[in-house]
XYZ file of C-alpha atoms in Angstrom:
568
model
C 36.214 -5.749 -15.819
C 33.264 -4.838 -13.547
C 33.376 -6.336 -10.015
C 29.686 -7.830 -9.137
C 28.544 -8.428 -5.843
C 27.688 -12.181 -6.335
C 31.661 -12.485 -7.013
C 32.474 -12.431 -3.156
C 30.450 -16.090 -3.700
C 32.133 -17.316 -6.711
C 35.448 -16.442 -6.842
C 38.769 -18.126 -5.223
C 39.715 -21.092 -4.340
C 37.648 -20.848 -1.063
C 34.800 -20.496 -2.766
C 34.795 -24.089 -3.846
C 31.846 -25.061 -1.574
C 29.876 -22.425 -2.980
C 30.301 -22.828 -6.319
C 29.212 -26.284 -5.297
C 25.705 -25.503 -3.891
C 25.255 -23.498 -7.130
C 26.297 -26.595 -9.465
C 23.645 -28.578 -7.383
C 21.197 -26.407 -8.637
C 22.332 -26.630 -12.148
C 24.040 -23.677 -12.858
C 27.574 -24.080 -15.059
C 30.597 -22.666 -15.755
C 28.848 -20.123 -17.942
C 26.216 -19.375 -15.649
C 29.012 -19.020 -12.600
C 30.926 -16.398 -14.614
C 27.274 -14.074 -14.965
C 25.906 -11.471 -12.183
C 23.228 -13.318 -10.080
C 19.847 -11.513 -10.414
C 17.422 -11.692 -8.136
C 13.240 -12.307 -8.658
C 11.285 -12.376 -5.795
C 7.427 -13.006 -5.835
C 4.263 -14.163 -3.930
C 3.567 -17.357 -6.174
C 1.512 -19.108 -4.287
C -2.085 -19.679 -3.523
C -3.100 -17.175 -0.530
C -4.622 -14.290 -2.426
C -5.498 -14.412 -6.215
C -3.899 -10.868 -6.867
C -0.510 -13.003 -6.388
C -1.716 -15.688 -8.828
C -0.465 -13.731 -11.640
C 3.160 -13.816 -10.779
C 3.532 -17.607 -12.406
C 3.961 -16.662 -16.055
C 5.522 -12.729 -15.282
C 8.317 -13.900 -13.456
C 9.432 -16.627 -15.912
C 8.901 -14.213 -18.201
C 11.485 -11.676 -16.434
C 13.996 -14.794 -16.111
C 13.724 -15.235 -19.779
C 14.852 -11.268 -20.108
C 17.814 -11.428 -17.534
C 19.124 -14.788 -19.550
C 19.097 -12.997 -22.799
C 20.910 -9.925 -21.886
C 23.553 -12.236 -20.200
C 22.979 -12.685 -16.532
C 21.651 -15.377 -14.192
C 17.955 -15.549 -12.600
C 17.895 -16.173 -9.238
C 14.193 -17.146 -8.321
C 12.766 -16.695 -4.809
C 9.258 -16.403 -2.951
C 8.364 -14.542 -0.153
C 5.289 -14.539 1.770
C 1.936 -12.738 1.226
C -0.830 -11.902 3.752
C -4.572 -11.507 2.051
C -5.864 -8.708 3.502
C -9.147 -10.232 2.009
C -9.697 -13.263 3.527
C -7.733 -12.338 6.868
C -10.356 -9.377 7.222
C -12.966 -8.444 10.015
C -11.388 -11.150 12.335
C -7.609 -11.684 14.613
C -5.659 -12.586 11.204
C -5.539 -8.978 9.973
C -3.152 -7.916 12.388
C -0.706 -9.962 10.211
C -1.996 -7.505 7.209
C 1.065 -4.501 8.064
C 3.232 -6.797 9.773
C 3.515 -8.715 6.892
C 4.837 -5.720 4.713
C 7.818 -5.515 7.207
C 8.916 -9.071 6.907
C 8.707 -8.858 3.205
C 10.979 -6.298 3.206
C 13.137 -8.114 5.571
C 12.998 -11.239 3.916
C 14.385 -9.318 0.537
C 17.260 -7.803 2.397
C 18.022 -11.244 4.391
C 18.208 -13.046 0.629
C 19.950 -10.172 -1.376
C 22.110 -9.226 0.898
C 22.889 -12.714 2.275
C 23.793 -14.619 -1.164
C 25.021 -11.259 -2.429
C 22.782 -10.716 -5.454
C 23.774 -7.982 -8.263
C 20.808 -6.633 -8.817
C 16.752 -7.338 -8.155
C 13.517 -7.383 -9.996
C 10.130 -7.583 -7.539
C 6.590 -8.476 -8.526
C 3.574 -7.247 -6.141
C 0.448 -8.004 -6.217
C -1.776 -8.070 -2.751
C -1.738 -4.756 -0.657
C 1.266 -5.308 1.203
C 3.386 -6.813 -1.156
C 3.498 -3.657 -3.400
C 5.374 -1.179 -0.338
C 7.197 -4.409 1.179
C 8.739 -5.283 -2.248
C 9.334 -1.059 -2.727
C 10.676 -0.760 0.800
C 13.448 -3.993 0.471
C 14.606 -2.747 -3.099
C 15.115 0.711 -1.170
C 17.039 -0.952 1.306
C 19.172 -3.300 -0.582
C 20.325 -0.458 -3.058
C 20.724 -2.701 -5.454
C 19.646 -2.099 -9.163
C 16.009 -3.207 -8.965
C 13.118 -2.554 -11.355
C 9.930 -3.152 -9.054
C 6.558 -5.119 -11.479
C 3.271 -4.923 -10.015
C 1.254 -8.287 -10.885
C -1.637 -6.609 -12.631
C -5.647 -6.109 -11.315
C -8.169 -8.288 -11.594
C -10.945 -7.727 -14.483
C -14.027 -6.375 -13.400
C -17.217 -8.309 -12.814
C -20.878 -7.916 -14.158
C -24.364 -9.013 -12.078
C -27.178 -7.498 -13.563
C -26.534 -5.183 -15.572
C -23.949 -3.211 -13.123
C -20.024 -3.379 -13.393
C -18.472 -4.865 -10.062
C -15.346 -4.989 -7.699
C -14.995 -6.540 -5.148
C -16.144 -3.897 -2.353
C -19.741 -4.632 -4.111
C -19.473 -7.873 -1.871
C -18.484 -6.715 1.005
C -21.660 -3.676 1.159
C -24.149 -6.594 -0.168
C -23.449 -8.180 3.550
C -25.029 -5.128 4.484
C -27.676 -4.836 1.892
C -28.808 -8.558 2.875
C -28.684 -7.626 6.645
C -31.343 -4.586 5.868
C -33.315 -6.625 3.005
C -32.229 -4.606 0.763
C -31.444 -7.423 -1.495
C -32.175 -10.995 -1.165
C -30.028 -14.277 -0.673
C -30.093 -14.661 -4.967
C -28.614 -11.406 -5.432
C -26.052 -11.526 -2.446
C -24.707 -14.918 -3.960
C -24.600 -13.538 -7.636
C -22.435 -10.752 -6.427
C -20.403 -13.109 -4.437
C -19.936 -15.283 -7.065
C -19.152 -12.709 -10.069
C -17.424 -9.622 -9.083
C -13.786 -11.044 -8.956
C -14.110 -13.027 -12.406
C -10.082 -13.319 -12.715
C -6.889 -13.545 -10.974
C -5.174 -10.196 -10.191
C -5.849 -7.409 -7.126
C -8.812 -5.797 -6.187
C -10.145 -3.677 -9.685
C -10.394 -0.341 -7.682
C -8.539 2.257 -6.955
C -8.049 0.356 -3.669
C -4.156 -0.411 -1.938
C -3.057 -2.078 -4.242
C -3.221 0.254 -7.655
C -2.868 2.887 -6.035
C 0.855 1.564 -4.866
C 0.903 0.419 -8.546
C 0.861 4.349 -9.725
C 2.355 5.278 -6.877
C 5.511 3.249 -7.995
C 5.359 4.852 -11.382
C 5.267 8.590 -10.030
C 8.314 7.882 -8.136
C 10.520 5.954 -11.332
C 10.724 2.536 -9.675
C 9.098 0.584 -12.347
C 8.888 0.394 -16.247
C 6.782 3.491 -17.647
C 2.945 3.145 -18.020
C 2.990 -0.532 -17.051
C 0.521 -0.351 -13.553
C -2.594 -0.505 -14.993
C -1.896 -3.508 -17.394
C -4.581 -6.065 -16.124
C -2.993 -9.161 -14.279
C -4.496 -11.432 -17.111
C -3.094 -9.755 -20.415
C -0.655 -11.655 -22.122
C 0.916 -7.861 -22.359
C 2.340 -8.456 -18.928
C 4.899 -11.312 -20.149
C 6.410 -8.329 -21.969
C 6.918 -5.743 -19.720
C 8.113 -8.664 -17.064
C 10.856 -10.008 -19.918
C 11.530 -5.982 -20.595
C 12.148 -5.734 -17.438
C 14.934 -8.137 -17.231
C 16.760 -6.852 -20.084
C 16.684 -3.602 -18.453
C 17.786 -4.438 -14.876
C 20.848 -6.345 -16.920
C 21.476 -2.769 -18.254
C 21.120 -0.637 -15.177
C 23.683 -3.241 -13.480
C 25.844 -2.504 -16.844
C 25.999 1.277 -16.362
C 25.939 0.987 -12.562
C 22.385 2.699 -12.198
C 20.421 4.368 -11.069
C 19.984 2.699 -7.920
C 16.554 2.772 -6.266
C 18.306 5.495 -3.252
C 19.143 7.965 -6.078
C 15.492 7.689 -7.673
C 13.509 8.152 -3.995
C 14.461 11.514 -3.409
C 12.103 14.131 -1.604
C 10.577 15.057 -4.531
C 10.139 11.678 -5.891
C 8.285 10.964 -2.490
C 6.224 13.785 -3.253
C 5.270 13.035 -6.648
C 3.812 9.866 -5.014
C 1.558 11.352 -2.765
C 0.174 13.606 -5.643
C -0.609 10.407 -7.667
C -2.228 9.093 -4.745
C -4.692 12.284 -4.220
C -5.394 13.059 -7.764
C -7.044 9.581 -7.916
C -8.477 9.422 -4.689
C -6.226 6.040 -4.079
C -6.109 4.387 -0.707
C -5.176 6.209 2.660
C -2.875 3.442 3.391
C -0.318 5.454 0.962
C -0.300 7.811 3.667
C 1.413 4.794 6.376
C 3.487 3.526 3.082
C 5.075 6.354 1.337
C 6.824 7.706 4.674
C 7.541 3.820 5.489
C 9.632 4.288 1.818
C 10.927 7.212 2.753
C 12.331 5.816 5.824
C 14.542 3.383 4.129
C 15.999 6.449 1.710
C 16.872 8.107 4.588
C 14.579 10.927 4.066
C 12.637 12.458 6.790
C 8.635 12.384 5.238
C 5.968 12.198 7.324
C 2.160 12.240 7.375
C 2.170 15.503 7.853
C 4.305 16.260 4.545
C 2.434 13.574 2.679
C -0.647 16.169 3.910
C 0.945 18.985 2.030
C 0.790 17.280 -1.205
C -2.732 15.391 -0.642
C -3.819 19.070 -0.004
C -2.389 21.178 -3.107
C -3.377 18.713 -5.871
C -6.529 18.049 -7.609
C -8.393 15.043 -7.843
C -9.264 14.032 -10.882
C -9.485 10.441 -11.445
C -12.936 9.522 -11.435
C -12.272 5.611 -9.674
C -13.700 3.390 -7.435
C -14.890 3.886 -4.669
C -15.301 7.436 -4.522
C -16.218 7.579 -8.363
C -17.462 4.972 -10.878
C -14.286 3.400 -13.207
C -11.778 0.446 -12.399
C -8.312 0.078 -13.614
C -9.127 -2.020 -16.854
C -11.003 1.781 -17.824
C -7.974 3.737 -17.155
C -5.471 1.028 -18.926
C -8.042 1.419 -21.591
C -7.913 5.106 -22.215
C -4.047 5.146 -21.960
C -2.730 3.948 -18.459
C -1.395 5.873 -15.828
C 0.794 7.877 -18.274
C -2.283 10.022 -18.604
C -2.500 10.713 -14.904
C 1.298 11.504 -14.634
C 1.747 13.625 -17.794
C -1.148 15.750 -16.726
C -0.025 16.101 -13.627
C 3.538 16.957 -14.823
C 1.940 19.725 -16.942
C -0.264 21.184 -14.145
C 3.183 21.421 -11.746
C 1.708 18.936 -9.468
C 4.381 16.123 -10.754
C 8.065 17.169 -10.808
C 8.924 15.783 -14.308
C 12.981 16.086 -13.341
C 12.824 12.860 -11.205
C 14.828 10.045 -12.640
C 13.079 6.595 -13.485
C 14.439 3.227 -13.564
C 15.006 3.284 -17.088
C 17.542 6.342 -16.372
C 15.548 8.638 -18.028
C 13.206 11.570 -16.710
C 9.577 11.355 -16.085
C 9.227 14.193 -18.346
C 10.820 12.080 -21.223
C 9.067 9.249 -20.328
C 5.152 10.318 -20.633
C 5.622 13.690 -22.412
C 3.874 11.197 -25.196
C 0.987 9.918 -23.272
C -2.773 10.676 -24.335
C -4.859 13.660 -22.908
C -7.272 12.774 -20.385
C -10.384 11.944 -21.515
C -12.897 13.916 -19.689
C -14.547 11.149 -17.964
C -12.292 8.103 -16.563
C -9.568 11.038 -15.921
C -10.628 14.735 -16.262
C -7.934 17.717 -17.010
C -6.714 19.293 -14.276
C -7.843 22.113 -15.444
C -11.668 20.854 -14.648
C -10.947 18.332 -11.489
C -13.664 16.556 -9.779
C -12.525 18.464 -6.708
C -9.796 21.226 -6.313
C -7.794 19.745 -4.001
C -7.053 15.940 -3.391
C -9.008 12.696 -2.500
C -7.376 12.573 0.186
C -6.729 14.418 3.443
C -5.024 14.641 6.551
C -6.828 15.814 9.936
C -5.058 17.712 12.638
C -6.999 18.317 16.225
C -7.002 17.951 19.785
C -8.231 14.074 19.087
C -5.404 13.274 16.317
C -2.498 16.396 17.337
C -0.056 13.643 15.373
C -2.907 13.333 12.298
C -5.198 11.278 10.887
C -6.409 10.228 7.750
C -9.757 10.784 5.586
C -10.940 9.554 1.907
C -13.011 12.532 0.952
C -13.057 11.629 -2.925
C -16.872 10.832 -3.276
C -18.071 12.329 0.253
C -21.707 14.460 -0.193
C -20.826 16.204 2.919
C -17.385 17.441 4.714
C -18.716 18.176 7.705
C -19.952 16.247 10.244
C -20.628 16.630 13.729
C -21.696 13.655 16.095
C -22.479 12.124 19.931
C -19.466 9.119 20.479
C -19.901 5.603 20.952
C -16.737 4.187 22.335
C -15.383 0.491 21.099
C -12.552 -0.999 22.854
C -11.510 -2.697 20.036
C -13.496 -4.195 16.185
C -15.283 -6.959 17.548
C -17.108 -4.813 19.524
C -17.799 -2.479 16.901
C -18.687 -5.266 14.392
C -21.226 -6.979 17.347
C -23.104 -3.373 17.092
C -22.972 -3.141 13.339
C -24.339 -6.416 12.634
C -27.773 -6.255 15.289
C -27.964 -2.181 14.428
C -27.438 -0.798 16.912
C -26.077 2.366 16.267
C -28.197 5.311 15.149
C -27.558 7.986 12.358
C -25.476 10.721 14.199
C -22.892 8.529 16.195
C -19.683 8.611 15.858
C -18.143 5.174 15.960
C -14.652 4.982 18.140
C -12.554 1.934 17.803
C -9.595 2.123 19.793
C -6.425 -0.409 20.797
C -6.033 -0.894 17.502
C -3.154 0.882 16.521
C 0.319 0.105 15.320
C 1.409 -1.097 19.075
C -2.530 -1.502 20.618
C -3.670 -3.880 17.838
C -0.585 -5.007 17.620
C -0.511 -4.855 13.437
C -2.705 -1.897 13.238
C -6.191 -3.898 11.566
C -8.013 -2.850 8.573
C -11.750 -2.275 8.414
C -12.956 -2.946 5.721
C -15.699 -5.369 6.926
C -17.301 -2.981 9.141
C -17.048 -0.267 7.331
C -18.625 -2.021 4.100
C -21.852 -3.552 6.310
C -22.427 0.414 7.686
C -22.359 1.481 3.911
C -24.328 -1.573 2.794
C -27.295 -0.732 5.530
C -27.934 2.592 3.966
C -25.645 4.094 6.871
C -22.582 5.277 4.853
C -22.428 9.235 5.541
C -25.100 9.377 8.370
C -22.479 8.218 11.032
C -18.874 8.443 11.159
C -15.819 5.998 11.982
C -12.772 7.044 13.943
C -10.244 4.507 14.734
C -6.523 4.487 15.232
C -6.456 0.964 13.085
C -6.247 1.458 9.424
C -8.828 0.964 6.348
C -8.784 -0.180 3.442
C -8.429 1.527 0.360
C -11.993 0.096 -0.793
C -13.219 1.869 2.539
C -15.550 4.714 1.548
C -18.100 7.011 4.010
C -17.020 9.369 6.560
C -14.099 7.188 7.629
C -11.267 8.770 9.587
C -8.401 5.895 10.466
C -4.304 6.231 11.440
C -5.520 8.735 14.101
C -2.238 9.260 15.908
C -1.320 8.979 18.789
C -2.902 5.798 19.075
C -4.624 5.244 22.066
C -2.988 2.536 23.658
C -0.025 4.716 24.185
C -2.358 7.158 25.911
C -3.010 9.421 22.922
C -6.061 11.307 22.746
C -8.467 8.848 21.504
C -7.846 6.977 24.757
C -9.832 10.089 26.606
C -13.022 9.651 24.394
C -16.188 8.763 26.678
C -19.905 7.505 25.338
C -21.784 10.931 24.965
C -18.791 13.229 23.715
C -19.771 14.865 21.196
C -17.164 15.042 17.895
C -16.754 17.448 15.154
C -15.059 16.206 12.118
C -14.656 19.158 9.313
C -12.738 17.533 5.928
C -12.707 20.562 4.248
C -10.840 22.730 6.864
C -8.469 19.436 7.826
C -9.762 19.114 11.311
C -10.482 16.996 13.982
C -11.634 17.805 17.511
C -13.141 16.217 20.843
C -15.546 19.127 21.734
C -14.472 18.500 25.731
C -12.846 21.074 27.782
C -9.363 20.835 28.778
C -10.047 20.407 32.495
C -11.813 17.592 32.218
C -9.275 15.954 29.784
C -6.696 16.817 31.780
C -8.535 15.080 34.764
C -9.550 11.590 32.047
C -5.832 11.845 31.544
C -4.521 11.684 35.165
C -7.141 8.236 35.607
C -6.088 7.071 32.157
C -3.963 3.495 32.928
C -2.345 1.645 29.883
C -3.955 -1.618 28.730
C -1.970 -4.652 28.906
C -0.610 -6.178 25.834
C -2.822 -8.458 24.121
C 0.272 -10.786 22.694
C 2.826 -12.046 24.779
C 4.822 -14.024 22.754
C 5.359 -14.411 18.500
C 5.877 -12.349 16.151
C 3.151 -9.798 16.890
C 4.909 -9.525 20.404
C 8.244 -8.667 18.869
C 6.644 -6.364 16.315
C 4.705 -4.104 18.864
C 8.022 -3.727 20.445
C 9.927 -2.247 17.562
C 6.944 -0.470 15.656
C 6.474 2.907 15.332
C 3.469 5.616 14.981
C 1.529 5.903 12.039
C 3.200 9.116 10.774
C 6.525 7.706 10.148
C 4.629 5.138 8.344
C 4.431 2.514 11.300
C 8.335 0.945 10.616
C 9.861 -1.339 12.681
C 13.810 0.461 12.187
C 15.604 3.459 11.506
C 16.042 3.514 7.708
C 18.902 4.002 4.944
C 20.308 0.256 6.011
C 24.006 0.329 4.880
C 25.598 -3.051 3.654
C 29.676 -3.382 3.349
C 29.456 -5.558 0.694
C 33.433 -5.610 -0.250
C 36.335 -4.520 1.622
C 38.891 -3.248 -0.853
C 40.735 -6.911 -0.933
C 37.602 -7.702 -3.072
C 37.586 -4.883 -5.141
């Protein structure tokens, strides 16, 4: 008979006192005798695009009971990088994703679960959840929660970014208080994530390319009854991977499993945040993926998803014309998807979608007609990001842009400017000390961003920061820029009046200041003192790493010695 895991708590006459704990919870002598599965979630009321793990998870509990094992329910937290954006609370964003992960391996590996099934839902949640099942190595089946429908105000479709730009809009009078609270109060009509192709679907598809979820289920909106299915599917099918001993998530995130999620991400001009969270996945595998090799992919593969915010459709639109199975099977037939990369359900990719509709020519266009030839996303190299730094180009007018800096020492002070105008087409915004160690927690930007697009300012300035954005962030944006500057990387050298040359179609970045006089900024350059002393932000800018490793806080492929051979 099969040795499980959860038997080092059950088993012998030592174990008495556990067995105990478990009877006080209910379980019997049937339940005793089962493996102990795992479901973690983010029920709970901080972010609505968690608010749809209530009915998926009980549904996934239902699935492990009838193919014989025993549910183990437990929460873990979730940061809303809505409501904690544009102010201190969204340095909590990133850090969060590390103590999800943590919090996974501290329960799996602590009451010795068999196997795991995780729901994600807000930005975070989706790598965090990833990055745990990685390091437990445990058979795990990761479920996104599901988007959000989109919302209507006259006569136009809506996400959520429309909200954020009609700040902006109001602050110009470009629209008036009526039309800034009717956007408000109808572009997130239902519980689920954000409806673009913002963080959080585009980790959705991202976990399909790479085999760590149920075929074509990441595009299911959060709402449809459809998702009690796939969640009870699910746990059948984590019941059978446990059965035939795999495969575990470390033999499905291989190299070119990694890669297969970066050319996801670029063909639909997802969220540049992949580029932090796929090496931050790679770390726990063991694999050595970086930026720069996430960079190699973004640049060889088309883009052609036509999605918010670079293009006009929403998840619900690509769920409706087939799901991310037509994304991945034309991508498999184009060569820009290895198809020979295992899935959870121990079957190919190739197998899996070789069924899956065309593309339609309009929510998703062949790849043999893409909206651009190579992806919607890009990585910069340059004297100002040598390490890299990160660009959505899907939807940009122009590629090239060259502009006189105006220095920020950190968002506020970028925001303060934003809001009373003053900036002036041609500047280059700089927001430094807001990297991975400088912020510490490495703060999205969505709110500024949004009010410069919402003032009619969107491509006639640019952004540079070594924070992050999010994947709603759209303009000439350039973020992760690495090194940051409060280890005294290049952006720390920047000056009012430097003039900036940004050029997205050749991948490049550059301070247009000679080398003398950088070298002589350098020698007068003095690190900034810490801004957190104490808390978990102090310990996490003492263990975090640089953007292109994907900002992790240890040295991956965690091993566990989960029996010695007297339990085997």
């Amino acid at each position: 008979m099969m040795k499980w895991r959860s038997r080092v708590t059950t088993d012998g006459l030592d174990r008495a006192p556990h067995r105990a704990f478990m009877r006080a919870m209910g379980l019997d002598d049937a339940a005793l005798a089962k493996p102990m599965i795992g479901v973690v979630s983010m029920k709970g009321e901080q972010t609505p695009c968690n608010m749809t793990h209530d009915f998926q998870v009980e549904a996934a509990k239902e699935g492990i009971s009838e193919a014989g094992g025993t549910p183990r329910e437990f929460a873990t937290i979730s940061v809303s990088d809505g409501i904690s954006m544009n102010h201190e609370g969204m340095k909590f964003s990133l850090f969060s994703r590390e103590l999800i992960a943590d919090s996974i391996e501290a329960v799996v590996h602590g009451l010795a679960y068999d196997a795991l099934i995780g729901f994600g839902g807000c930005d975070k949640t989706l790598p965090g959840v990833m990055m745990g099942m990685i390091r437990c190595n445990v058979p795990s089946i990761f479920i996104y929660g599901g988007s959000a429908l989109p919302g209507r105000f006259q006569g136009k479709t809506l996400t959520v970014l429309d909200s954020y730009e009609a700040v902006g809009g109001f602050m110009t009078g470009e629209i008036d208080q009526t039309t800034l609270t009717g956007i408000e109060r109808t572009c997130l009509p239902t519980i689920g994530a954000c409806a673009g192709q913002f963080t959080a679907n585009t980790m959705a598809m991202v976990s399909e390319a790479m085999g760590l979820t149920i075929p074509n289920v990441a595009m299911v909106p959060g709402v449809y009854p459809e998702r009690a299915q796939i969640a009870r599917r699910a746990g059948r099918l984590v019941m059978q991977m446990l059965a035939r001993g795999g495969p575990a998530p470390r033999e499905i995130v291989t190299r070119k499993a990694l890669e297969n999620g970066a050319a996801i991400v670029a063909a639909t001009g997802g969220s540049t945040n992949a580029a932090l969270h796929l090496p931050a996945l790679a770390n726990e595998a063991g694999i050595a993926f970086t930026i720069d090799d996430v960079g190699e992919v973004f640049a060889r593969t088309p883009l052609i998803g036509n999605l918010r915010p670079g293009g006009k459709y929403t998840a619900k639109d690509v769920y409706d014309i087939g799901g991310t199975a037509v994304v991945i099977r034309a991508l498999i037939e184009s060569g820009h998807i290895d198809g020979t990369c295992l899935t959870v359900t121990g079957r190919t990719l190739s197998e899996e979608y070789s069924g899956a509709n065309a593309p339609d020519g309009e929510v998703i266009f062949p790849t043999s007609k893409p909206i651009m030839p190579d992806g919607g996303v890009a990585v910069l190299k340059g004297n100002l990001c040598p390490d890299g730094a990160v660009i959505k180009v899907a939807g940009l007018k122009n590629l090239l842009f060259e502009g006189t800096a105006r220095v920020f020492e950190d968002e506020e002070g970028c925001v303060d400017a934003v809001r009373q105008r003053r900036y002036a087409a041609g500047d280059v915004l700089v927001i430094r000390n807001e990297g991975p160690v400088g912020g510490p927690g490495m703060r999205e930007m969505l709110g500024v961003t949004a009010l410069i697009y919402g003032q009619g300012m969107g491509e006639k300035v640019a952004l540079i920061t070594d924070g992050r954005f999010s994947g709603a962030t759209r303009g000439m944006c350039i973020g992760y820029v690495s090194p940051e500057s409060f280890v005294g990387g290049p952006l720390a050298l920047v000056r009012d009046g430097d003039r900036i040359r940004i050029d997205a179609a050749a991948r490049h970045m550059d301070l247009l200041v000679e080398e003398s006089e950088l070298a002589e900024r350098r020698k007068a350059w003095k690190p900034r003192p810490p801004r957190h002393r104490a808390g978990g932000l102090a310990k996490y800018a003492k263990l975090v790493g640089q953007a292109p490793g994907g900002a992790v806080t240890h040295d991956g492929a965690a091993d566990w010695p989960w029996f010695d051979e007297k339990h085997r």
